[in-house]
């Protein structure tokens, strides 16, 4: 509207000026000395006049992959504080990692009479690493090594690098640990570990994990007493390929339905990262930003429909602008409580009134359409909550390899009211925000 008024005024003053200024975004003609700031100010004014919100100012939620440096783990606060309505939703990786490691150690202690399959006094385990540059994967690797005593500190942190093969205990990345149980001392050794990355570059790859356990078992299978995995997708692949048939307990992470069901068949255990809470938070913070209400609404403070999360299911770190769901160990003692991984949380299952919370459109991507946890657990939960929160969501599935496979499908961000982004690599937040800046 502003451009139209300006053009009319200029036409009345001078027809030639109309030709010269018709494409200008300012009421005065541009010169080579003009800065981008004046153009941005004008664009913001136009957006305000028309009631539209600039893409760069729309609610943005990063989820599952926290913007960070994949080498150092340092958080990318530029991305996390991209605008006033930007947040991250994930889970407490360190708390969950500690739980997983403790779960494995507890199993060893409870089954010490039978765990050492070849009786060599060495409790050997193999470890499937999901993504060496992913903070959650790093935390889980460190958590297992810390609990079992096999971790080696580098610069104050337990080394999370893969060892390759370490059947002789000579690796400098890990160390042999000793544990005395019932008066007998055993060695705990990480026999092998590797990043489960396929030839196309996809990480957390279940098929690669299945191949790895085949290689390891054919080389030193009698030494493997425990299988540990950074997630259930890889864990179940190894369980089905080898460890189930050979009676070797396998421990994963995510509490996917198939893994929980497999506990009855000998799967050692898994970690429930409260995907129901994460999925709810992913859309709840967007809903609150779109409604212009306090961000805690329906989270720590009851909303107008009665939704509120229990205090023991999440934490919020204001400095990191991040919501973290808490974790629960799932073992043979309690697995029947977790058989449906797609069940929404009863505390936040109430439908919002559309007259007070009008339907809005959201663009959401999942970095890998084939990812077991995101595809079989997280997305079904998202699809339940989007209806409850009156959000019309376009779901985009990536190939797990390249950011462009996803970003190329965000061609018209102006048609959406908000964005929920799951990156392929944690370093690549700018690949998305640069699109919103256009």
PDB file of C-alpha atoms in Angstrom, residues 50-335:
ATOM      1  CA  UNK A  50       0.297  -4.847   5.590  1.00  0.00           C
ATOM      2  CA  UNK A  51       0.054  -6.888   8.813  1.00  0.00           C
ATOM      3  CA  UNK A  52       2.501  -9.449   7.489  1.00  0.00           C
ATOM      4  CA  UNK A  53       5.422 -10.789   9.516  1.00  0.00           C
ATOM      5  CA  UNK A  54       8.850 -11.010   7.913  1.00  0.00           C
ATOM      6  CA  UNK A  55      10.112 -14.572   7.632  1.00  0.00           C
ATOM      7  CA  UNK A  56      13.117 -13.743   9.776  1.00  0.00           C
ATOM      8  CA  UNK A  57      10.764 -12.709  12.612  1.00  0.00           C
ATOM      9  CA  UNK A  58       8.534 -15.786  12.566  1.00  0.00           C
ATOM     10  CA  UNK A  59       8.698 -18.397  15.357  1.00  0.00           C
ATOM     11  CA  UNK A  60      11.519 -20.890  14.824  1.00  0.00           C
ATOM     12  CA  UNK A  61      12.155 -24.081  16.761  1.00  0.00           C
ATOM     13  CA  UNK A  62      15.240 -26.219  16.318  1.00  0.00           C
ATOM     14  CA  UNK A  63      14.587 -29.767  17.502  1.00  0.00           C
ATOM     15  CA  UNK A  64      16.484 -33.029  17.971  1.00  0.00           C
ATOM     16  CA  UNK A  65      19.718 -31.521  16.655  1.00  0.00           C
ATOM     17  CA  UNK A  66      20.877 -28.575  18.705  1.00  0.00           C
ATOM     18  CA  UNK A  67      22.748 -25.894  16.743  1.00  0.00           C
ATOM     19  CA  UNK A  68      26.360 -26.399  17.783  1.00  0.00           C
ATOM     20  CA  UNK A  69      29.917 -26.918  16.617  1.00  0.00           C
ATOM     21  CA  UNK A  70      30.217 -30.581  15.653  1.00  0.00           C
ATOM     22  CA  UNK A  71      33.896 -30.637  16.636  1.00  0.00           C
ATOM     23  CA  UNK A  72      33.790 -28.891  20.007  1.00  0.00           C
ATOM     24  CA  UNK A  73      30.132 -29.180  20.987  1.00  0.00           C
ATOM     25  CA  UNK A  74      29.974 -25.417  21.618  1.00  0.00           C
ATOM     26  CA  UNK A  75      26.420 -24.152  21.236  1.00  0.00           C
ATOM     27  CA  UNK A  76      25.622 -21.875  18.306  1.00  0.00           C
ATOM     28  CA  UNK A  77      23.957 -19.065  20.223  1.00  0.00           C
ATOM     29  CA  UNK A  78      23.522 -17.024  17.047  1.00  0.00           C
ATOM     30  CA  UNK A  79      21.122 -19.706  15.826  1.00  0.00           C
ATOM     31  CA  UNK A  80      19.549 -20.362  19.226  1.00  0.00           C
ATOM     32  CA  UNK A  81      18.784 -16.657  19.639  1.00  0.00           C
ATOM     33  CA  UNK A  82      17.998 -16.016  15.978  1.00  0.00           C
ATOM     34  CA  UNK A  83      14.924 -13.997  16.915  1.00  0.00           C
ATOM     35  CA  UNK A  84      12.873 -13.471  20.055  1.00  0.00           C
ATOM     36  CA  UNK A  85      10.717 -16.512  19.245  1.00  0.00           C
ATOM     37  CA  UNK A  86      13.523 -19.004  18.624  1.00  0.00           C
ATOM     38  CA  UNK A  87      14.042 -22.030  20.892  1.00  0.00           C
ATOM     39  CA  UNK A  88      15.534 -25.505  20.911  1.00  0.00           C
ATOM     40  CA  UNK A  89      13.679 -28.631  21.990  1.00  0.00           C
ATOM     41  CA  UNK A  90      15.501 -31.854  22.773  1.00  0.00           C
ATOM     42  CA  UNK A  91      16.269 -33.936  25.819  1.00  0.00           C
ATOM     43  CA  UNK A  92      18.797 -33.859  28.647  1.00  0.00           C
ATOM     44  CA  UNK A  93      21.589 -35.712  26.861  1.00  0.00           C
ATOM     45  CA  UNK A  94      23.943 -35.916  29.826  1.00  0.00           C
ATOM     46  CA  UNK A  95      21.289 -37.185  32.219  1.00  0.00           C
ATOM     47  CA  UNK A  96      20.160 -39.772  29.663  1.00  0.00           C
ATOM     48  CA  UNK A  97      23.726 -40.824  28.884  1.00  0.00           C
ATOM     49  CA  UNK A  98      24.433 -41.386  32.565  1.00  0.00           C
ATOM     50  CA  UNK A  99      21.256 -43.452  32.832  1.00  0.00           C
ATOM     51  CA  UNK A 100      22.250 -45.656  29.900  1.00  0.00           C
ATOM     52  CA  UNK A 101      25.720 -46.279  31.271  1.00  0.00           C
ATOM     53  CA  UNK A 102      24.355 -47.024  34.736  1.00  0.00           C
ATOM     54  CA  UNK A 103      21.774 -49.400  33.247  1.00  0.00           C
ATOM     55  CA  UNK A 104      24.535 -51.417  31.558  1.00  0.00           C
ATOM     56  CA  UNK A 105      26.660 -51.494  34.704  1.00  0.00           C
ATOM     57  CA  UNK A 106      23.691 -52.558  36.844  1.00  0.00           C
ATOM     58  CA  UNK A 107      23.030 -55.408  34.419  1.00  0.00           C
ATOM     59  CA  UNK A 108      26.633 -56.591  34.655  1.00  0.00           C
ATOM     60  CA  UNK A 109      26.517 -56.628  38.443  1.00  0.00           C
ATOM     61  CA  UNK A 110      23.160 -58.419  38.559  1.00  0.00           C
ATOM     62  CA  UNK A 111      24.236 -61.070  36.043  1.00  0.00           C
ATOM     63  CA  UNK A 112      27.905 -61.460  36.882  1.00  0.00           C
ATOM     64  CA  UNK A 113      27.648 -65.236  37.216  1.00  0.00           C
ATOM     65  CA  UNK A 114      26.628 -65.661  33.574  1.00  0.00           C
ATOM     66  CA  UNK A 115      27.735 -62.529  31.735  1.00  0.00           C
ATOM     67  CA  UNK A 116      31.310 -63.662  30.973  1.00  0.00           C
ATOM     68  CA  UNK A 117      30.417 -66.060  28.183  1.00  0.00           C
ATOM     69  CA  UNK A 118      33.867 -67.559  27.541  1.00  0.00           C
ATOM     70  CA  UNK A 119      35.055 -67.369  31.136  1.00  0.00           C
ATOM     71  CA  UNK A 120      38.197 -65.370  30.342  1.00  0.00           C
ATOM     72  CA  UNK A 121      37.632 -62.890  33.155  1.00  0.00           C
ATOM     73  CA  UNK A 122      37.097 -60.085  30.647  1.00  0.00           C
ATOM     74  CA  UNK A 123      33.646 -58.605  30.177  1.00  0.00           C
ATOM     75  CA  UNK A 124      33.890 -57.374  26.608  1.00  0.00           C
ATOM     76  CA  UNK A 125      31.469 -55.002  24.941  1.00  0.00           C
ATOM     77  CA  UNK A 126      31.133 -53.460  21.492  1.00  0.00           C
ATOM     78  CA  UNK A 127      29.719 -49.995  20.915  1.00  0.00           C
ATOM     79  CA  UNK A 128      27.731 -48.613  17.969  1.00  0.00           C
ATOM     80  CA  UNK A 129      28.330 -44.858  17.684  1.00  0.00           C
ATOM     81  CA  UNK A 130      25.670 -42.879  15.839  1.00  0.00           C
ATOM     82  CA  UNK A 131      27.372 -39.692  14.685  1.00  0.00           C
ATOM     83  CA  UNK A 132      30.755 -38.545  15.943  1.00  0.00           C
ATOM     84  CA  UNK A 133      29.743 -34.901  15.408  1.00  0.00           C
ATOM     85  CA  UNK A 134      26.363 -35.054  17.172  1.00  0.00           C
ATOM     86  CA  UNK A 135      26.188 -33.813  20.775  1.00  0.00           C
ATOM     87  CA  UNK A 136      23.707 -36.497  21.821  1.00  0.00           C
ATOM     88  CA  UNK A 137      25.813 -39.272  20.341  1.00  0.00           C
ATOM     89  CA  UNK A 138      28.926 -37.881  22.010  1.00  0.00           C
ATOM     90  CA  UNK A 139      27.142 -37.744  25.365  1.00  0.00           C
ATOM     91  CA  UNK A 140      25.919 -41.348  25.094  1.00  0.00           C
ATOM     92  CA  UNK A 141      29.361 -42.662  24.217  1.00  0.00           C
ATOM     93  CA  UNK A 142      30.856 -40.763  27.139  1.00  0.00           C
ATOM     94  CA  UNK A 143      28.078 -41.924  29.465  1.00  0.00           C
ATOM     95  CA  UNK A 144      28.719 -45.602  28.754  1.00  0.00           C
ATOM     96  CA  UNK A 145      32.490 -45.270  29.067  1.00  0.00           C
ATOM     97  CA  UNK A 146      32.163 -43.267  32.255  1.00  0.00           C
ATOM     98  CA  UNK A 147      29.834 -45.743  33.965  1.00  0.00           C
ATOM     99  CA  UNK A 148      31.913 -48.753  32.925  1.00  0.00           C
ATOM    100  CA  UNK A 149      35.201 -47.087  33.804  1.00  0.00           C
ATOM    101  CA  UNK A 150      36.641 -47.430  30.314  1.00  0.00           C
ATOM    102  CA  UNK A 151      36.734 -43.713  29.521  1.00  0.00           C
ATOM    103  CA  UNK A 152      39.958 -41.788  29.010  1.00  0.00           C
ATOM    104  CA  UNK A 153      39.905 -38.053  29.580  1.00  0.00           C
ATOM    105  CA  UNK A 154      41.196 -35.636  26.963  1.00  0.00           C
ATOM    106  CA  UNK A 155      41.170 -31.930  27.841  1.00  0.00           C
ATOM    107  CA  UNK A 156      38.900 -32.615  30.780  1.00  0.00           C
ATOM    108  CA  UNK A 157      36.313 -34.621  28.813  1.00  0.00           C
ATOM    109  CA  UNK A 158      36.016 -38.347  28.200  1.00  0.00           C
ATOM    110  CA  UNK A 159      37.184 -39.164  24.691  1.00  0.00           C
ATOM    111  CA  UNK A 160      34.190 -40.049  22.509  1.00  0.00           C
ATOM    112  CA  UNK A 161      36.103 -41.110  19.395  1.00  0.00           C
ATOM    113  CA  UNK A 162      35.635 -44.602  17.947  1.00  0.00           C
ATOM    114  CA  UNK A 163      38.362 -47.086  18.894  1.00  0.00           C
ATOM    115  CA  UNK A 164      38.203 -49.318  15.854  1.00  0.00           C
ATOM    116  CA  UNK A 165      39.172 -52.800  17.087  1.00  0.00           C
ATOM    117  CA  UNK A 166      40.631 -53.104  20.585  1.00  0.00           C
ATOM    118  CA  UNK A 167      40.508 -56.785  21.476  1.00  0.00           C
ATOM    119  CA  UNK A 168      43.949 -56.637  23.096  1.00  0.00           C
ATOM    120  CA  UNK A 169      43.156 -53.592  25.214  1.00  0.00           C
ATOM    121  CA  UNK A 170      45.947 -51.476  23.729  1.00  0.00           C
ATOM    122  CA  UNK A 171      43.836 -48.514  22.554  1.00  0.00           C
ATOM    123  CA  UNK A 172      44.711 -45.050  23.849  1.00  0.00           C
ATOM    124  CA  UNK A 173      41.138 -43.842  23.313  1.00  0.00           C
ATOM    125  CA  UNK A 174      39.720 -46.166  25.985  1.00  0.00           C
ATOM    126  CA  UNK A 175      41.202 -48.105  28.859  1.00  0.00           C
ATOM    127  CA  UNK A 176      40.563 -51.417  30.553  1.00  0.00           C
ATOM    128  CA  UNK A 177      38.561 -51.067  33.757  1.00  0.00           C
ATOM    129  CA  UNK A 178      38.499 -53.354  36.755  1.00  0.00           C
ATOM    130  CA  UNK A 179      35.441 -54.227  38.789  1.00  0.00           C
ATOM    131  CA  UNK A 180      35.224 -56.511  41.814  1.00  0.00           C
ATOM    132  CA  UNK A 181      31.913 -58.269  42.335  1.00  0.00           C
ATOM    133  CA  UNK A 182      31.273 -60.979  44.909  1.00  0.00           C
ATOM    134  CA  UNK A 183      34.950 -61.067  45.729  1.00  0.00           C
ATOM    135  CA  UNK A 184      36.099 -61.679  42.151  1.00  0.00           C
ATOM    136  CA  UNK A 185      37.812 -59.080  39.954  1.00  0.00           C
ATOM    137  CA  UNK A 186      36.942 -58.736  36.290  1.00  0.00           C
ATOM    138  CA  UNK A 187      38.268 -56.576  33.470  1.00  0.00           C
ATOM    139  CA  UNK A 188      35.765 -54.538  31.456  1.00  0.00           C
ATOM    140  CA  UNK A 189      37.017 -53.861  27.930  1.00  0.00           C
ATOM    141  CA  UNK A 190      35.639 -52.017  24.936  1.00  0.00           C
ATOM    142  CA  UNK A 191      36.477 -54.545  22.243  1.00  0.00           C
ATOM    143  CA  UNK A 192      35.442 -52.379  19.309  1.00  0.00           C
ATOM    144  CA  UNK A 193      33.485 -49.288  18.363  1.00  0.00           C
ATOM    145  CA  UNK A 194      32.797 -47.364  15.173  1.00  0.00           C
ATOM    146  CA  UNK A 195      30.615 -44.622  13.761  1.00  0.00           C
ATOM    147  CA  UNK A 196      27.698 -46.223  11.939  1.00  0.00           C
ATOM    148  CA  UNK A 197      27.931 -44.161   8.772  1.00  0.00           C
ATOM    149  CA  UNK A 198      27.155 -45.653   5.383  1.00  0.00           C
ATOM    150  CA  UNK A 199      28.951 -45.041   2.091  1.00  0.00           C
ATOM    151  CA  UNK A 200      26.461 -42.318   1.132  1.00  0.00           C
ATOM    152  CA  UNK A 201      27.225 -40.385   4.315  1.00  0.00           C
ATOM    153  CA  UNK A 202      24.118 -41.239   6.355  1.00  0.00           C
ATOM    154  CA  UNK A 203      24.892 -41.526  10.069  1.00  0.00           C
ATOM    155  CA  UNK A 204      23.046 -43.515  12.763  1.00  0.00           C
ATOM    156  CA  UNK A 205      22.683 -46.133  10.038  1.00  0.00           C
ATOM    157  CA  UNK A 206      21.040 -49.358  11.194  1.00  0.00           C
ATOM    158  CA  UNK A 207      22.186 -51.416   8.217  1.00  0.00           C
ATOM    159  CA  UNK A 208      25.801 -50.414   8.846  1.00  0.00           C
ATOM    160  CA  UNK A 209      25.426 -51.497  12.471  1.00  0.00           C
ATOM    161  CA  UNK A 210      24.078 -54.873  11.348  1.00  0.00           C
ATOM    162  CA  UNK A 211      27.071 -55.320   9.079  1.00  0.00           C
ATOM    163  CA  UNK A 212      29.451 -54.254  11.834  1.00  0.00           C
ATOM    164  CA  UNK A 213      28.203 -56.841  14.314  1.00  0.00           C
ATOM    165  CA  UNK A 214      28.572 -59.449  11.572  1.00  0.00           C
ATOM    166  CA  UNK A 215      32.220 -58.494  11.101  1.00  0.00           C
ATOM    167  CA  UNK A 216      32.948 -58.299  14.820  1.00  0.00           C
ATOM    168  CA  UNK A 217      31.223 -61.569  15.658  1.00  0.00           C
ATOM    169  CA  UNK A 218      33.058 -63.475  12.936  1.00  0.00           C
ATOM    170  CA  UNK A 219      36.390 -62.135  14.200  1.00  0.00           C
ATOM    171  CA  UNK A 220      36.026 -62.237  17.979  1.00  0.00           C
ATOM    172  CA  UNK A 221      32.429 -63.159  18.713  1.00  0.00           C
ATOM    173  CA  UNK A 222      33.227 -65.392  21.684  1.00  0.00           C
ATOM    174  CA  UNK A 223      34.690 -62.362  23.470  1.00  0.00           C
ATOM    175  CA  UNK A 224      31.555 -60.205  23.079  1.00  0.00           C
ATOM    176  CA  UNK A 225      29.480 -60.280  26.258  1.00  0.00           C
ATOM    177  CA  UNK A 226      27.472 -57.076  25.780  1.00  0.00           C
ATOM    178  CA  UNK A 227      26.349 -54.951  22.831  1.00  0.00           C
ATOM    179  CA  UNK A 228      25.751 -51.226  23.410  1.00  0.00           C
ATOM    180  CA  UNK A 229      24.296 -48.784  20.911  1.00  0.00           C
ATOM    181  CA  UNK A 230      23.764 -45.019  20.803  1.00  0.00           C
ATOM    182  CA  UNK A 231      20.194 -45.687  19.657  1.00  0.00           C
ATOM    183  CA  UNK A 232      17.630 -48.466  19.263  1.00  0.00           C
ATOM    184  CA  UNK A 233      17.649 -48.416  15.469  1.00  0.00           C
ATOM    185  CA  UNK A 234      21.254 -49.603  15.382  1.00  0.00           C
ATOM    186  CA  UNK A 235      20.791 -51.688  18.529  1.00  0.00           C
ATOM    187  CA  UNK A 236      17.880 -53.652  17.095  1.00  0.00           C
ATOM    188  CA  UNK A 237      19.758 -54.204  13.853  1.00  0.00           C
ATOM    189  CA  UNK A 238      22.597 -55.844  15.797  1.00  0.00           C
ATOM    190  CA  UNK A 239      20.165 -57.698  18.057  1.00  0.00           C
ATOM    191  CA  UNK A 240      18.305 -59.208  15.113  1.00  0.00           C
ATOM    192  CA  UNK A 241      21.464 -59.945  13.141  1.00  0.00           C
ATOM    193  CA  UNK A 242      23.426 -61.688  15.887  1.00  0.00           C
ATOM    194  CA  UNK A 243      23.062 -60.966  19.590  1.00  0.00           C
ATOM    195  CA  UNK A 244      19.523 -62.326  20.083  1.00  0.00           C
ATOM    196  CA  UNK A 245      20.442 -65.717  18.659  1.00  0.00           C
ATOM    197  CA  UNK A 246      23.606 -65.803  20.748  1.00  0.00           C
ATOM    198  CA  UNK A 247      22.017 -64.655  23.997  1.00  0.00           C
ATOM    199  CA  UNK A 248      24.034 -61.442  24.238  1.00  0.00           C
ATOM    200  CA  UNK A 249      22.233 -58.565  25.995  1.00  0.00           C
ATOM    201  CA  UNK A 250      21.928 -55.442  23.830  1.00  0.00           C
ATOM    202  CA  UNK A 251      21.315 -51.952  25.134  1.00  0.00           C
ATOM    203  CA  UNK A 252      19.983 -49.068  23.079  1.00  0.00           C
ATOM    204  CA  UNK A 253      18.412 -45.662  23.433  1.00  0.00           C
ATOM    205  CA  UNK A 254      15.051 -44.111  22.408  1.00  0.00           C
ATOM    206  CA  UNK A 255      12.552 -46.717  23.683  1.00  0.00           C
ATOM    207  CA  UNK A 256      11.209 -47.405  20.195  1.00  0.00           C
ATOM    208  CA  UNK A 257       8.264 -49.793  20.313  1.00  0.00           C
ATOM    209  CA  UNK A 258      10.127 -52.684  18.674  1.00  0.00           C
ATOM    210  CA  UNK A 259      13.028 -52.350  21.101  1.00  0.00           C
ATOM    211  CA  UNK A 260      10.771 -52.228  24.143  1.00  0.00           C
ATOM    212  CA  UNK A 261       8.914 -55.324  22.912  1.00  0.00           C
ATOM    213  CA  UNK A 262      12.256 -57.083  22.359  1.00  0.00           C
ATOM    214  CA  UNK A 263      13.137 -56.763  26.054  1.00  0.00           C
ATOM    215  CA  UNK A 264      10.864 -59.767  26.587  1.00  0.00           C
ATOM    216  CA  UNK A 265      13.149 -61.676  24.182  1.00  0.00           C
ATOM    217  CA  UNK A 266      16.442 -60.642  25.766  1.00  0.00           C
ATOM    218  CA  UNK A 267      17.089 -57.084  24.606  1.00  0.00           C
ATOM    219  CA  UNK A 268      18.869 -55.688  27.655  1.00  0.00           C
ATOM    220  CA  UNK A 269      17.211 -52.293  27.934  1.00  0.00           C
ATOM    221  CA  UNK A 270      16.770 -48.829  26.476  1.00  0.00           C
ATOM    222  CA  UNK A 271      16.225 -45.227  27.501  1.00  0.00           C
ATOM    223  CA  UNK A 272      12.930 -43.432  27.106  1.00  0.00           C
ATOM    224  CA  UNK A 273      13.768 -39.814  26.320  1.00  0.00           C
ATOM    225  CA  UNK A 274      10.176 -38.675  26.731  1.00  0.00           C
ATOM    226  CA  UNK A 275       9.545 -38.243  23.025  1.00  0.00           C
ATOM    227  CA  UNK A 276       5.945 -37.420  23.934  1.00  0.00           C
ATOM    228  CA  UNK A 277       7.146 -34.392  25.887  1.00  0.00           C
ATOM    229  CA  UNK A 278       9.634 -33.361  23.183  1.00  0.00           C
ATOM    230  CA  UNK A 279       7.047 -33.518  20.414  1.00  0.00           C
ATOM    231  CA  UNK A 280       4.587 -31.517  22.479  1.00  0.00           C
ATOM    232  CA  UNK A 281       7.185 -28.877  23.326  1.00  0.00           C
ATOM    233  CA  UNK A 282       8.228 -28.605  19.669  1.00  0.00           C
ATOM    234  CA  UNK A 283       4.767 -27.368  18.759  1.00  0.00           C
ATOM    235  CA  UNK A 284       3.825 -25.769  22.079  1.00  0.00           C
ATOM    236  CA  UNK A 285       6.517 -23.100  21.954  1.00  0.00           C
ATOM    237  CA  UNK A 286       5.435 -22.320  18.382  1.00  0.00           C
ATOM    238  CA  UNK A 287       1.772 -22.127  19.421  1.00  0.00           C
ATOM    239  CA  UNK A 288       2.597 -19.775  22.294  1.00  0.00           C
ATOM    240  CA  UNK A 289       4.706 -17.499  20.097  1.00  0.00           C
ATOM    241  CA  UNK A 290       1.971 -17.340  17.463  1.00  0.00           C
ATOM    242  CA  UNK A 291      -0.641 -16.558  20.129  1.00  0.00           C
ATOM    243  CA  UNK A 292       1.572 -13.905  21.692  1.00  0.00           C
ATOM    244  CA  UNK A 293       1.267 -15.427  25.159  1.00  0.00           C
ATOM    245  CA  UNK A 294       3.864 -16.264  27.802  1.00  0.00           C
ATOM    246  CA  UNK A 295       6.181 -19.008  26.583  1.00  0.00           C
ATOM    247  CA  UNK A 296       5.437 -21.082  29.711  1.00  0.00           C
ATOM    248  CA  UNK A 297       1.743 -21.364  28.835  1.00  0.00           C
ATOM    249  CA  UNK A 298       0.672 -25.002  28.661  1.00  0.00           C
ATOM    250  CA  UNK A 299       4.147 -26.037  29.775  1.00  0.00           C
ATOM    251  CA  UNK A 300       4.748 -25.056  33.391  1.00  0.00           C
ATOM    252  CA  UNK A 301       1.568 -22.983  33.605  1.00  0.00           C
ATOM    253  CA  UNK A 302      -1.833 -24.463  32.812  1.00  0.00           C
ATOM    254  CA  UNK A 303      -3.395 -23.189  29.579  1.00  0.00           C
ATOM    255  CA  UNK A 304      -7.077 -22.439  28.962  1.00  0.00           C
ATOM    256  CA  UNK A 305      -7.697 -26.077  28.008  1.00  0.00           C
ATOM    257  CA  UNK A 306      -6.038 -27.479  31.135  1.00  0.00           C
ATOM    258  CA  UNK A 307      -2.755 -28.605  29.550  1.00  0.00           C
ATOM    259  CA  UNK A 308       0.364 -28.482  31.747  1.00  0.00           C
ATOM    260  CA  UNK A 309       3.463 -30.700  31.849  1.00  0.00           C
ATOM    261  CA  UNK A 310       4.551 -32.471  35.051  1.00  0.00           C
ATOM    262  CA  UNK A 311       7.651 -30.855  36.568  1.00  0.00           C
ATOM    263  CA  UNK A 312       9.595 -34.115  36.463  1.00  0.00           C
ATOM    264  CA  UNK A 313       9.362 -34.507  32.678  1.00  0.00           C
ATOM    265  CA  UNK A 314      11.407 -31.523  31.454  1.00  0.00           C
ATOM    266  CA  UNK A 315      13.757 -28.672  32.345  1.00  0.00           C
ATOM    267  CA  UNK A 316      14.220 -25.277  30.707  1.00  0.00           C
ATOM    268  CA  UNK A 317      17.603 -23.586  30.354  1.00  0.00           C
ATOM    269  CA  UNK A 318      16.872 -19.921  29.779  1.00  0.00           C
ATOM    270  CA  UNK A 319      20.478 -19.037  28.939  1.00  0.00           C
ATOM    271  CA  UNK A 320      20.539 -21.665  26.164  1.00  0.00           C
ATOM    272  CA  UNK A 321      16.922 -20.961  25.150  1.00  0.00           C
ATOM    273  CA  UNK A 322      16.457 -24.721  25.276  1.00  0.00           C
ATOM    274  CA  UNK A 323      13.831 -27.111  26.593  1.00  0.00           C
ATOM    275  CA  UNK A 324      15.136 -30.536  27.598  1.00  0.00           C
ATOM    276  CA  UNK A 325      12.918 -33.558  28.270  1.00  0.00           C
ATOM    277  CA  UNK A 326      14.143 -35.882  31.001  1.00  0.00           C
ATOM    278  CA  UNK A 327      14.893 -39.586  30.542  1.00  0.00           C
ATOM    279  CA  UNK A 328      13.723 -42.858  32.088  1.00  0.00           C
ATOM    280  CA  UNK A 329      15.504 -46.224  31.991  1.00  0.00           C
ATOM    281  CA  UNK A 330      13.410 -49.017  30.466  1.00  0.00           C
ATOM    282  CA  UNK A 331      14.396 -52.527  31.562  1.00  0.00           C
ATOM    283  CA  UNK A 332      12.865 -55.942  32.148  1.00  0.00           C
ATOM    284  CA  UNK A 333      11.393 -54.610  35.385  1.00  0.00           C
ATOM    285  CA  UNK A 334       9.243 -51.852  33.850  1.00  0.00           C
ATOM    286  CA  UNK A 335       9.133 -52.264  30.062  1.00  0.00           C
TER     287      UNK A 335
END
